[in-house]
Coordinates of C-alpha atoms in Angstrom, one line a residue:
Chain I
M1 CA 0.3 -0.1 -0.1
S2 CA 1.6 3.5 -1.2
A3 CA 1.3 6.0 0.9
A4 CA 0.7 8.5 -1.4
P5 CA -3.4 9.4 -1.7
M6 CA -5.7 7.6 -4.5
L7 CA -5.7 11.4 -5.9
E8 CA -4.7 14.6 -4.8
I9 CA -5.7 18.0 -7.0
I10 CA -3.1 21.0 -5.5
D11 CA -4.2 24.4 -5.9
V12 CA -5.6 23.8 -9.6
T13 CA -6.9 26.8 -11.7
A14 CA -8.7 25.8 -15.2
G15 CA -11.0 27.0 -18.0
F16 CA -12.5 27.6 -21.0
G17 CA -11.2 30.5 -23.5
A18 CA -10.9 33.8 -21.5
V19 CA -13.5 32.3 -19.2
T20 CA -11.9 30.6 -15.7
V21 CA -13.8 28.1 -14.2
L22 CA -11.6 27.2 -11.6
H23 CA -9.6 29.1 -9.3
G24 CA -7.9 26.9 -7.0
V25 CA -9.2 24.0 -6.1
S26 CA -7.2 21.5 -3.9
M27 CA -8.4 18.2 -3.1
V28 CA -7.0 15.3 -1.4
V29 CA -8.8 11.5 -1.8
P30 CA -7.4 8.7 0.3
A31 CA -7.3 4.9 -1.6
G32 CA -10.4 3.3 -0.8
S33 CA -12.4 5.9 -0.3
I34 CA -15.0 7.7 -1.5
A35 CA -15.5 11.5 -2.3
G36 CA -18.2 13.1 -3.4
V37 CA -18.1 16.8 -4.6
F38 CA -21.6 18.9 -4.9
G39 CA -22.3 22.7 -5.5
L40 CA -24.8 24.7 -7.3
N41 CA -24.9 24.2 -11.2
G42 CA -21.8 26.5 -12.2
A43 CA -19.8 25.9 -9.5
G44 CA -17.8 24.0 -11.1
K45 CA -18.3 20.1 -10.3
S46 CA -18.2 18.9 -13.8
V47 CA -14.9 21.4 -15.0
T48 CA -13.8 19.8 -11.8
M49 CA -14.0 16.1 -12.6
K50 CA -13.0 16.5 -16.6
T51 CA -9.4 18.2 -15.2
I52 CA -8.8 15.2 -12.9
G53 CA -9.7 13.0 -16.0
G54 CA -7.5 15.5 -18.5
V55 CA -10.5 16.6 -20.8
V56 CA -9.7 20.3 -19.4
P57 CA -6.2 21.1 -19.3
V58 CA -5.1 22.5 -16.5
R59 CA -3.7 26.1 -15.9
S60 CA -1.9 25.9 -13.2
G61 CA -1.2 23.1 -9.9
R62 CA -1.2 20.0 -10.7
V63 CA -3.0 16.7 -10.6
L64 CA -1.6 13.2 -8.6
L65 CA -2.5 9.9 -9.1
D66 CA -1.1 7.8 -6.6
G67 CA 1.9 10.0 -6.1
E68 CA 2.2 10.0 -10.0
D69 CA 2.2 13.9 -11.6
V70 CA -0.2 13.4 -14.1
T71 CA -0.9 16.6 -15.0
T72 CA 0.6 17.0 -18.3
L73 CA -1.3 13.4 -19.7
S74 CA -4.1 13.1 -21.8
P75 CA -7.1 11.5 -20.8
E76 CA -6.3 8.4 -22.7
Q77 CA -2.8 7.9 -20.9
R78 CA -4.4 8.6 -17.1
V79 CA -7.0 5.7 -17.9
A80 CA -4.2 3.2 -18.8
R81 CA -2.7 4.3 -15.5
G82 CA -5.8 3.6 -13.7
M83 CA -8.5 6.1 -14.2
G84 CA -11.7 5.3 -14.2
H85 CA -14.1 6.8 -15.8
V86 CA -18.9 6.6 -15.8
P87 CA -19.1 9.9 -18.0
Q88 CA -21.7 12.2 -17.7
G89 CA -25.5 11.0 -18.8
R90 CA -23.7 7.4 -19.0
Q91 CA -22.0 7.5 -23.1
V92 CA -22.5 4.5 -23.7
F93 CA -21.6 2.8 -27.7
P94 CA -25.4 2.9 -28.8
G95 CA -25.2 1.2 -32.0
L96 CA -22.3 -1.6 -30.0
S97 CA -23.7 -4.5 -28.6
V98 CA -23.1 -4.5 -24.1
E99 CA -20.1 -6.7 -25.0
D100 CA -18.8 -5.2 -27.5
N101 CA -19.0 -1.9 -25.3
L102 CA -17.2 -4.0 -22.1
R103 CA -14.7 -4.8 -24.5
L104 CA -13.6 -1.1 -25.4
G105 CA -13.9 -0.1 -21.4
A106 CA -11.0 -3.0 -20.8
Y107 CA -9.1 -1.6 -24.2
T108 CA -6.0 -0.5 -21.9
L109 CA -6.6 -3.8 -19.7
R110 CA -6.5 -6.1 -23.2
R111 CA -2.9 -4.3 -24.6
R112 CA -1.7 -4.6 -20.6
R113 CA -2.5 -8.4 -19.8
R114 CA -4.8 -10.0 -23.1
A115 CA -5.1 -13.3 -20.9
R116 CA -6.4 -11.5 -17.3
Y117 CA -9.6 -9.7 -19.8
A118 CA -11.9 -13.1 -19.4
A119 CA -11.5 -13.2 -15.8
S120 CA -12.4 -9.9 -16.0
L121 CA -15.2 -10.3 -18.0
E122 CA -16.6 -13.3 -15.9
R123 CA -16.1 -11.1 -13.0
T124 CA -18.2 -8.2 -13.9
Y125 CA -20.9 -10.2 -15.8
S126 CA -21.1 -11.9 -12.4
Q127 CA -21.5 -8.1 -10.9
F128 CA -24.2 -7.2 -12.9
P129 CA -26.0 -10.4 -14.3
V130 CA -28.4 -8.0 -16.2
L131 CA -25.4 -7.2 -18.7
R132 CA -25.1 -10.8 -19.4
E133 CA -28.5 -11.6 -20.4
R134 CA -28.2 -9.0 -22.4
R135 CA -24.6 -9.0 -23.9
H136 CA -25.5 -9.5 -27.7
Q137 CA -28.2 -6.7 -27.4
L138 CA -27.5 -2.8 -28.4
A139 CA -26.6 -0.6 -25.8
G140 CA -28.8 2.0 -27.4
T141 CA -31.7 -0.3 -26.5
M142 CA -31.4 -0.8 -23.1
S143 CA -33.0 1.3 -20.2
G144 CA -31.3 4.1 -18.4
G145 CA -31.1 1.7 -15.8
Q146 CA -29.6 -0.5 -17.5
Q147 CA -27.4 2.3 -19.7
A148 CA -26.1 3.1 -16.4
S149 CA -25.2 0.0 -15.3
L150 CA -22.9 -0.3 -18.3
S151 CA -21.6 2.6 -17.7
V152 CA -20.2 1.5 -14.0
A153 CA -19.5 -2.0 -15.6
R154 CA -17.4 -0.9 -18.5
A155 CA -15.5 1.4 -16.8
L156 CA -15.5 -1.4 -13.8
I157 CA -13.8 -4.6 -16.2
N158 CA -10.3 -1.9 -17.2
E159 CA -9.6 -2.4 -13.0
P160 CA -9.3 1.3 -12.2
R161 CA -7.7 2.2 -8.9
L162 CA -9.7 5.4 -9.2
I163 CA -13.3 5.8 -10.8
L164 CA -14.6 8.8 -11.7
V165 CA -18.4 9.0 -11.5
D166 CA -20.1 12.1 -13.3
E167 CA -23.5 13.4 -12.4
P168 CA -24.7 9.5 -12.3
S169 CA -28.6 9.8 -11.1
A170 CA -28.8 12.7 -14.2
G171 CA -32.0 12.1 -16.4
L172 CA -32.5 9.2 -14.8
S173 CA -36.3 8.0 -13.7
P174 CA -37.0 7.6 -10.0
V175 CA -37.5 3.0 -10.7
A176 CA -33.9 4.1 -12.5
Q177 CA -32.1 5.9 -9.2
L178 CA -32.9 2.9 -7.3
E179 CA -31.0 0.5 -10.1
L180 CA -28.0 3.1 -9.5
R181 CA -27.8 2.6 -6.4
A182 CA -27.4 -0.6 -6.4
V183 CA -24.8 -0.1 -9.2
L184 CA -22.8 2.2 -7.2
E185 CA -22.7 0.0 -3.8
V186 CA -21.3 -2.7 -6.3
V187 CA -18.7 -0.1 -7.1
R188 CA -18.3 0.7 -2.6
Q189 CA -18.0 -3.1 -2.5
T190 CA -15.0 -3.3 -4.5
G191 CA -13.2 -1.0 -2.9
V192 CA -11.7 1.1 -5.7
T193 CA -11.2 4.9 -4.9
M194 CA -14.0 6.9 -6.0
V195 CA -15.1 10.5 -7.0
L196 CA -18.4 11.0 -7.3
V197 CA -20.2 14.4 -8.2
E198 CA -23.9 14.9 -8.1
Q199 CA -26.7 17.1 -8.2
N200 CA -29.1 15.3 -6.2
V201 CA -27.4 15.9 -2.7
A202 CA -29.3 13.9 -0.6
F203 CA -28.7 11.2 -2.9
G204 CA -24.9 11.5 -3.2
L205 CA -24.4 12.2 0.4
S206 CA -25.7 8.6 1.5
L207 CA -22.9 7.0 -1.0
V208 CA -19.8 9.1 -0.1
D209 CA -17.8 9.3 3.2
T210 CA -16.3 13.0 2.1
A211 CA -18.6 15.9 1.1
H212 CA -15.9 18.7 -0.7
L213 CA -18.4 21.6 -1.2
L214 CA -17.4 23.9 -4.1
Q215 CA -18.8 27.2 -4.5
T216 CA -17.9 29.3 -7.8
G217 CA -14.6 27.6 -8.2
R218 CA -13.9 27.0 -5.2
V219 CA -13.8 24.5 -2.3
V220 CA -15.6 25.8 0.5
H221 CA -15.6 23.4 2.4
S222 CA -14.5 19.8 3.2
A223 CA -15.7 17.4 5.1
P224 CA -16.0 14.1 6.3
V225 CA -20.3 13.6 5.4
A226 CA -21.1 12.5 9.7
S227 CA -19.2 15.9 10.6
L228 CA -22.0 17.4 7.7
D229 CA -24.5 19.2 9.3
N230 CA -28.0 21.4 7.8
D231 CA -26.7 24.7 8.3
T232 CA -23.7 24.1 6.8
L233 CA -25.6 22.5 3.4
A234 CA -27.6 25.7 3.5
T235 CA -25.2 28.2 3.5
H236 CA -22.6 26.7 0.8
L237 CA -25.5 24.7 -1.4
G238 CA -28.6 27.0 -0.7
I239 CA -30.2 24.0 0.6
G240 CA -32.1 22.9 3.5
R241 CA -33.0 19.8 5.4
V242 CA -31.3 17.4 3.3
L243 CA -30.0 15.3 6.3
A244 CA -34.2 14.9 7.5
G245 CA -36.3 12.6 5.2
A246 CA -36.3 9.3 3.7
T247 CA -33.0 9.1 2.3
G248 CA -31.5 11.6 4.7
S249 CA -32.4 8.1 7.2
A250 CA -30.1 5.8 5.4
L251 CA -27.3 8.7 6.2
L252 CA -28.2 8.5 9.5
A253 CA -28.0 4.7 9.9
R254 CA -24.5 4.8 8.3
K255 CA -23.2 7.6 10.2
R256 CA -24.7 6.1 13.4
G257 CA -22.3 3.2 12.2
T258 CA -19.5 5.5 11.7
S259 CA -19.8 7.5 14.9
Chain Z
M1 CA -28.4 -10.6 -72.8
G2 CA -25.2 -12.0 -71.6
Q3 CA -23.5 -9.2 -72.8
V4 CA -25.7 -7.1 -71.4
L5 CA -24.9 -8.7 -67.8
L6 CA -21.2 -8.4 -68.4
L7 CA -21.0 -4.3 -69.1
G8 CA -22.8 -4.2 -66.3
L9 CA -20.4 -6.6 -63.7
I10 CA -17.4 -4.8 -65.3
Q11 CA -19.0 -1.1 -64.2
A12 CA -20.5 -2.8 -61.1
G13 CA -16.3 -3.8 -60.2
I14 CA -15.6 -0.2 -60.4
Y15 CA -18.1 1.8 -58.9
A16 CA -17.8 -0.9 -55.7
L17 CA -14.0 -0.4 -55.4
F18 CA -14.4 3.2 -54.6
A19 CA -18.5 2.3 -53.1
V20 CA -16.5 0.2 -50.6
G21 CA -14.2 3.5 -50.0
I22 CA -16.7 5.7 -49.4
V23 CA -18.7 3.5 -46.8
F24 CA -15.4 2.6 -44.8
V25 CA -15.3 6.8 -44.8
Y26 CA -18.4 6.9 -43.6
R27 CA -18.9 4.8 -40.9
A28 CA -15.5 5.4 -39.3
T29 CA -15.9 9.1 -39.6
R30 CA -19.4 9.8 -40.3
V31 CA -18.6 11.9 -42.7
L32 CA -19.0 11.6 -46.9
T33 CA -15.9 12.1 -48.8
F34 CA -15.9 13.4 -52.0
A35 CA -12.1 13.2 -52.5
G36 CA -11.9 9.4 -52.9
G37 CA -11.5 10.0 -56.8
E38 CA -9.4 12.1 -57.0
I39 CA -7.0 10.9 -54.1
G40 CA -7.2 7.9 -56.9
T41 CA -6.7 9.8 -59.6
A42 CA -3.4 11.6 -58.4
S43 CA -1.7 8.3 -57.2
L44 CA -2.4 7.3 -60.8
Y45 CA 0.0 9.7 -61.9
V46 CA 2.1 8.9 -59.3
A47 CA 2.3 5.1 -60.8
A48 CA 2.3 6.5 -64.2
L49 CA 5.6 8.6 -63.0
V50 CA 7.1 5.1 -61.8
S51 CA 6.1 3.1 -64.7
T52 CA 5.6 5.1 -67.9
R53 CA 8.5 7.3 -67.6
A54 CA 11.0 5.5 -64.5
G55 CA 10.1 2.5 -66.6
L56 CA 9.8 0.7 -63.2
P57 CA 7.5 -2.8 -63.6
W58 CA 4.0 -1.6 -62.8
G59 CA 3.6 -3.7 -59.4
V60 CA 6.1 -0.6 -58.4
G61 CA 4.1 2.0 -59.0
A62 CA 1.2 0.4 -58.0
L63 CA 2.9 0.4 -54.4
A64 CA 3.9 3.7 -55.1
A65 CA 0.7 4.4 -56.2
V66 CA -1.6 3.1 -52.6
T67 CA 1.8 4.4 -50.8
S68 CA 1.2 8.1 -52.2
A69 CA -2.8 7.5 -51.1
V70 CA -2.0 6.8 -48.0
L71 CA 0.3 9.5 -47.3
L72 CA -2.3 12.2 -48.9
G73 CA -4.7 10.5 -46.9
A74 CA -2.4 11.6 -42.9
A75 CA -1.7 14.4 -44.4
F76 CA -4.7 15.5 -45.4
E77 CA -5.8 14.4 -41.2
F78 CA -3.1 15.8 -40.2
L79 CA -3.6 19.3 -41.2
L80 CA -6.8 19.7 -41.3
V81 CA -9.5 17.7 -39.8
R82 CA -7.5 17.6 -36.7
R83 CA -8.1 21.6 -36.9
A84 CA -11.5 21.0 -37.2
V85 CA -12.1 18.4 -34.9
D86 CA -15.6 19.4 -33.3
A87 CA -17.1 20.4 -36.5
D88 CA -20.2 19.2 -37.9
P89 CA -19.6 16.3 -40.6
V90 CA -20.7 17.9 -43.0
V91 CA -17.9 20.9 -42.6
L92 CA -15.4 18.0 -43.2
S93 CA -17.3 16.8 -46.4
I94 CA -17.2 19.9 -47.7
L95 CA -13.1 19.9 -46.6
T96 CA -13.0 16.7 -48.9
V97 CA -14.2 18.6 -52.2
G98 CA -11.8 21.2 -51.4
L99 CA -9.1 18.4 -51.1
A100 CA -10.6 17.0 -54.8
L101 CA -10.5 20.6 -56.3
T102 CA -7.0 21.0 -55.8
L103 CA -5.9 17.7 -56.6
L104 CA -7.4 18.1 -59.4
S105 CA -5.6 21.6 -60.4
V106 CA -2.2 20.4 -58.9
E107 CA -2.4 17.0 -61.5
T108 CA -3.3 19.8 -64.5
L109 CA -0.8 22.0 -63.1
A110 CA 2.1 19.1 -63.2
F111 CA 0.7 17.2 -66.0
G112 CA -1.4 19.3 -68.4
S113 CA -4.8 18.0 -69.2
S114 CA -3.7 15.4 -72.1
P115 CA -4.0 12.1 -71.0
Q116 CA -1.2 10.6 -69.6
G117 CA -0.9 6.0 -70.5
L118 CA -0.1 3.7 -68.2
A119 CA 0.9 0.0 -69.1
P120 CA -2.1 -2.3 -67.9
P121 CA -0.5 -4.8 -65.4
F122 CA -2.0 -7.9 -67.0
R123 CA -1.7 -8.4 -71.0
G124 CA -4.6 -10.4 -73.3
G125 CA -8.1 -11.6 -71.4
V126 CA -10.7 -13.5 -72.0
E127 CA -13.4 -13.2 -74.5
L128 CA -16.9 -13.9 -73.1
A129 CA -20.2 -13.0 -74.8
G130 CA -18.4 -11.1 -77.6
I131 CA -16.7 -9.1 -74.7
V132 CA -13.0 -9.4 -74.3
L133 CA -12.5 -9.6 -70.5
S134 CA -9.2 -8.3 -69.2
P135 CA -7.9 -9.5 -65.8
T136 CA -8.1 -6.7 -64.2
M137 CA -11.9 -6.1 -64.8
I138 CA -12.2 -9.3 -63.4
A139 CA -10.0 -8.2 -60.8
S140 CA -12.2 -5.2 -59.7
L141 CA -15.4 -7.2 -58.5
V142 CA -13.3 -9.7 -56.3
V143 CA -11.1 -7.1 -55.1
A144 CA -13.7 -4.7 -54.0
A145 CA -15.3 -8.0 -52.0
A146 CA -12.4 -8.8 -50.4
L147 CA -11.3 -5.5 -49.6
G148 CA -15.3 -5.1 -47.7
L149 CA -14.8 -8.6 -46.1
G150 CA -11.2 -7.6 -44.6
L151 CA -12.0 -3.9 -43.7
Q152 CA -15.3 -5.4 -42.6
S153 CA -13.9 -8.0 -40.2
A154 CA -10.5 -5.7 -39.1
L155 CA -13.6 -3.5 -37.6
R156 CA -15.3 -5.9 -35.8
R157 CA -12.9 -8.2 -34.3
T158 CA -10.2 -5.8 -33.5
D159 CA -9.6 -3.8 -30.6
F160 CA -8.4 -0.8 -32.6
G161 CA -11.3 -1.7 -35.1
L162 CA -13.9 -1.6 -32.1
G163 CA -12.0 1.5 -31.4
I164 CA -13.0 3.0 -34.7
L165 CA -16.7 2.1 -34.5
A166 CA -17.2 3.2 -31.2
A167 CA -14.9 7.3 -31.9
A168 CA -17.6 7.5 -34.9
E169 CA -20.1 7.6 -32.5
D170 CA -19.2 9.1 -29.6
P171 CA -15.6 10.8 -29.6
A172 CA -15.4 11.9 -26.5
A173 CA -16.6 9.2 -24.4
V174 CA -14.0 7.1 -26.7
R175 CA -11.0 8.7 -24.7
L176 CA -12.4 8.1 -21.3
V177 CA -12.1 4.3 -22.1
G178 CA -8.6 4.4 -22.8
V179 CA -8.9 4.2 -26.9
P180 CA -6.6 7.2 -28.4
L181 CA -8.3 8.9 -30.8
A182 CA -6.3 11.2 -32.7
R183 CA -3.9 7.7 -33.3
I184 CA -7.6 6.5 -34.5
R185 CA -8.4 9.3 -36.9
L186 CA -5.3 9.3 -38.3
V187 CA -5.2 5.9 -38.8
V188 CA -8.7 6.1 -40.4
W189 CA -8.2 8.6 -43.1
S190 CA -4.6 7.4 -44.3
A191 CA -6.5 3.9 -44.6
S192 CA -8.9 5.5 -46.1
A193 CA -7.3 6.5 -48.9
G194 CA -5.9 2.8 -49.7
P195 CA -8.9 1.7 -51.9
A196 CA -9.5 4.6 -53.4
A197 CA -5.9 4.1 -55.4
V198 CA -6.6 0.3 -55.5
A199 CA -9.9 1.5 -57.4
A200 CA -8.2 3.2 -59.1
L201 CA -5.7 1.1 -60.5
L202 CA -7.9 -1.3 -61.4
V203 CA -10.2 1.0 -63.0
E204 CA -7.5 2.5 -65.7
P205 CA -7.1 -0.3 -67.7
T206 CA -10.5 0.0 -68.2
V207 CA -10.7 3.4 -69.7
G208 CA -6.8 3.2 -70.9
F209 CA -5.4 6.8 -69.8
V210 CA -5.5 8.9 -66.7
T211 CA -6.4 12.3 -67.6
P212 CA -7.2 15.1 -64.3
G213 CA -10.5 14.3 -62.7
Y214 CA -11.1 11.2 -65.0
A215 CA -12.6 9.5 -62.5
S216 CA -14.9 11.7 -60.8
T217 CA -17.7 10.7 -63.0
L218 CA -16.9 6.9 -62.1
Y219 CA -16.9 7.9 -58.0
L220 CA -20.1 9.6 -58.7
G221 CA -21.3 6.0 -59.2
G222 CA -19.3 4.6 -56.3
L223 CA -21.3 7.3 -54.0
V224 CA -24.7 6.5 -55.2
A225 CA -23.6 2.6 -54.7
A226 CA -22.8 3.0 -51.2
V227 CA -25.9 5.2 -50.8
L228 CA -28.3 1.9 -52.7
G229 CA -26.3 -0.1 -50.1
G230 CA -27.4 1.7 -47.3
L231 CA -24.0 4.0 -46.5
T232 CA -23.1 1.3 -43.1
S233 CA -22.5 -1.7 -45.0
L234 CA -20.0 -2.6 -46.5
S235 CA -21.2 -5.8 -48.2
G236 CA -24.3 -3.4 -49.2
A237 CA -22.1 -1.6 -51.0
V238 CA -20.8 -4.0 -53.3
I239 CA -24.4 -5.3 -53.5
G240 CA -25.6 -1.4 -54.0
A241 CA -22.8 -1.2 -57.2
V242 CA -23.8 -4.7 -59.0
V243 CA -27.2 -3.1 -59.3
L244 CA -26.2 0.2 -60.2
G245 CA -23.9 -1.6 -62.6
L246 CA -26.8 -3.9 -64.4
T247 CA -29.6 -1.5 -64.6
E248 CA -27.5 1.0 -66.3
S249 CA -26.4 -1.3 -68.4
V250 CA -30.1 -2.4 -69.2
A251 CA -31.4 1.0 -70.0
Q252 CA -28.2 1.9 -71.9
R253 CA -29.4 -1.5 -73.9
L254 CA -33.0 -0.2 -74.0
F255 CA -32.9 3.2 -74.5
G256 CA -29.3 3.7 -75.9
D257 CA -30.7 4.8 -79.2
A258 CA -33.1 6.9 -77.2
G259 CA -30.8 10.0 -77.4
I260 CA -31.2 10.8 -73.7
P261 CA -28.6 13.2 -72.9
N262 CA -26.5 11.6 -70.0
L263 CA -28.6 8.5 -69.5
N264 CA -26.7 7.2 -67.1
Y265 CA -27.0 10.0 -64.2
V266 CA -31.1 9.4 -64.7
V267 CA -30.9 6.2 -63.8
D268 CA -28.3 7.1 -61.0
L269 CA -30.7 9.5 -60.0
M270 CA -34.2 7.0 -60.4
L271 CA -32.5 4.4 -58.5
L272 CA -31.5 6.9 -55.4
L273 CA -35.4 8.4 -55.7
L274 CA -36.5 4.9 -55.7
A275 CA -34.4 3.8 -52.9
L276 CA -35.2 7.1 -50.4
V277 CA -38.7 6.6 -51.4
G278 CA -38.8 2.9 -50.5
R279 CA -36.9 3.2 -47.3
N280 CA -39.2 5.4 -46.0
A281 CA -42.3 4.4 -47.3
L282 CA -41.6 0.6 -47.3
P283 CA -42.1 0.5 -43.7
G284 CA -45.3 2.0 -43.8
L285 CA -46.5 0.0 -47.1
V286 CA -46.4 -3.4 -44.4
A287 CA -48.3 -1.8 -41.7
W288 CA -50.8 -0.6 -44.0
I289 CA -51.3 -4.4 -44.9
Y290 CA -50.3 -6.1 -42.1
P291 CA -51.9 -3.6 -39.1
P292 CA -49.4 -4.3 -36.2
P293 CA -52.1 -6.0 -32.9
P294 CA -53.1 -2.4 -30.3
A295 CA -50.6 -1.7 -28.2
A296 CA -50.3 -2.9 -24.8
P297 CA -51.4 -0.6 -21.9
T298 CA -47.5 0.6 -21.1
S299 CA -47.1 0.9 -16.8
T300 CA -45.9 3.8 -15.6
P301 CA -44.4 3.8 -12.1
V302 CA -46.5 4.9 -9.5
A303 CA -46.0 7.1 -6.9
E304 CA -46.0 4.4 -4.1
E305 CA -42.6 3.4 -5.6
I306 CA -40.7 6.7 -5.9
P307 CA -38.5 7.0 -3.1
A308 CA -38.7 10.1 -1.6

């Protein structure tokens, strides 16, 4: 076990063209933990994710993956070094079969160690039985919840060290959100380090260990979920009372377990 | 009758060669390319330089032609397509028109408009139904089918090929699974120029000479064949070419003496119209003859199932 955190972002500034979106964002994600990034629309949640993934270039600051500086690497190179993505909108390849989607997910694994793929595919199918049933089906013809499973499985099959999950619940029906929760629980059980961006704060908080609250491109609050209170959330996210209610009770149960 | 059939198949071989290249580019990039004909012609000039002027064997000239076409495709990607990465496929389509026009000008400037000759790879031929079939005529359809099958299996069976198909659907997502997008684009545009050169090389002995833009009308037939075949199917492209070649040949026999200008264009256009109308009208026609069963009531999630 290396001593370095799985992901470290140090004073990152990033943006598009003349617009700077992130103004010195720093974040530490220890190995094996699940970090949540929350914020209002335009706070820079997705840009943070894209900066970690290398899709949006960093203007200043550094991104370290398990102690290795990946700041100047392309998205593809970062994937080869152990980053996995569950992109916004799931972005499965609609015209390809489920199994071809998974094969592409394992692209860098198959290049590194081709022999490992069969076992990795088998493991993925046992984690997500619905994908085995539908392995010859075109991904685009599946339901939103099933596509979410595929998107997560496509990232996991490559045996990533860090998985970036961007707005997974967006555009999903309430029933599909229940499926998604089960899928993300599978990810949690694998022990892989995860960064989760969620606009549904209650949903997100119930899954993560640490919350990073973002406001206009700055991290304004970082704390373990167990130590969060409604006032902090109301101050930084402009929302009230997420910690009560139905989803909150699942969270409270976890808080009791951890404290 | 046999003669009509044979003439149609010879023409089909030419169209099929171009159509396979067009479909490959379309599947890989969603771009309809208009440059294949001129890339092929330009590569023929290279072959003529090497074989006719320098006196080297046909095979060396052919190799030089294919190599120069691939390099041309790579340069096109590197210098232009790369700068228009986020552009609409239509914009890239127009870029290919620009490439075709540029090549046309370069050919005219460098070689003038008088025809250049290129000795055919094989002498002789087989006589069938009063037509002398040259080996390249026979090879055209075979090579087109083989190219189609080869490209098809490369796309389906290799990880890189699958990456090409996925990149055509969602270039952003492909990078996030670790597929090197820039390399994919470079390989696709380079590789797609190869079939254009092969097509031009096999067509040249049938036409008998090279002039700037000589492949353009034939390439148009390739476009029509590709569309008839559905634009995404490599085997469809070959079938579309056969349909087009035979129809043109039959039309030529029936109406060839009627003095219709550009009869082939008329046939092309009518086939395209038929294909487009047919594609849209057929499902409706089928539904009219066989009405579908009434749709089962769809279940919508009720409020009780929704978590707070």
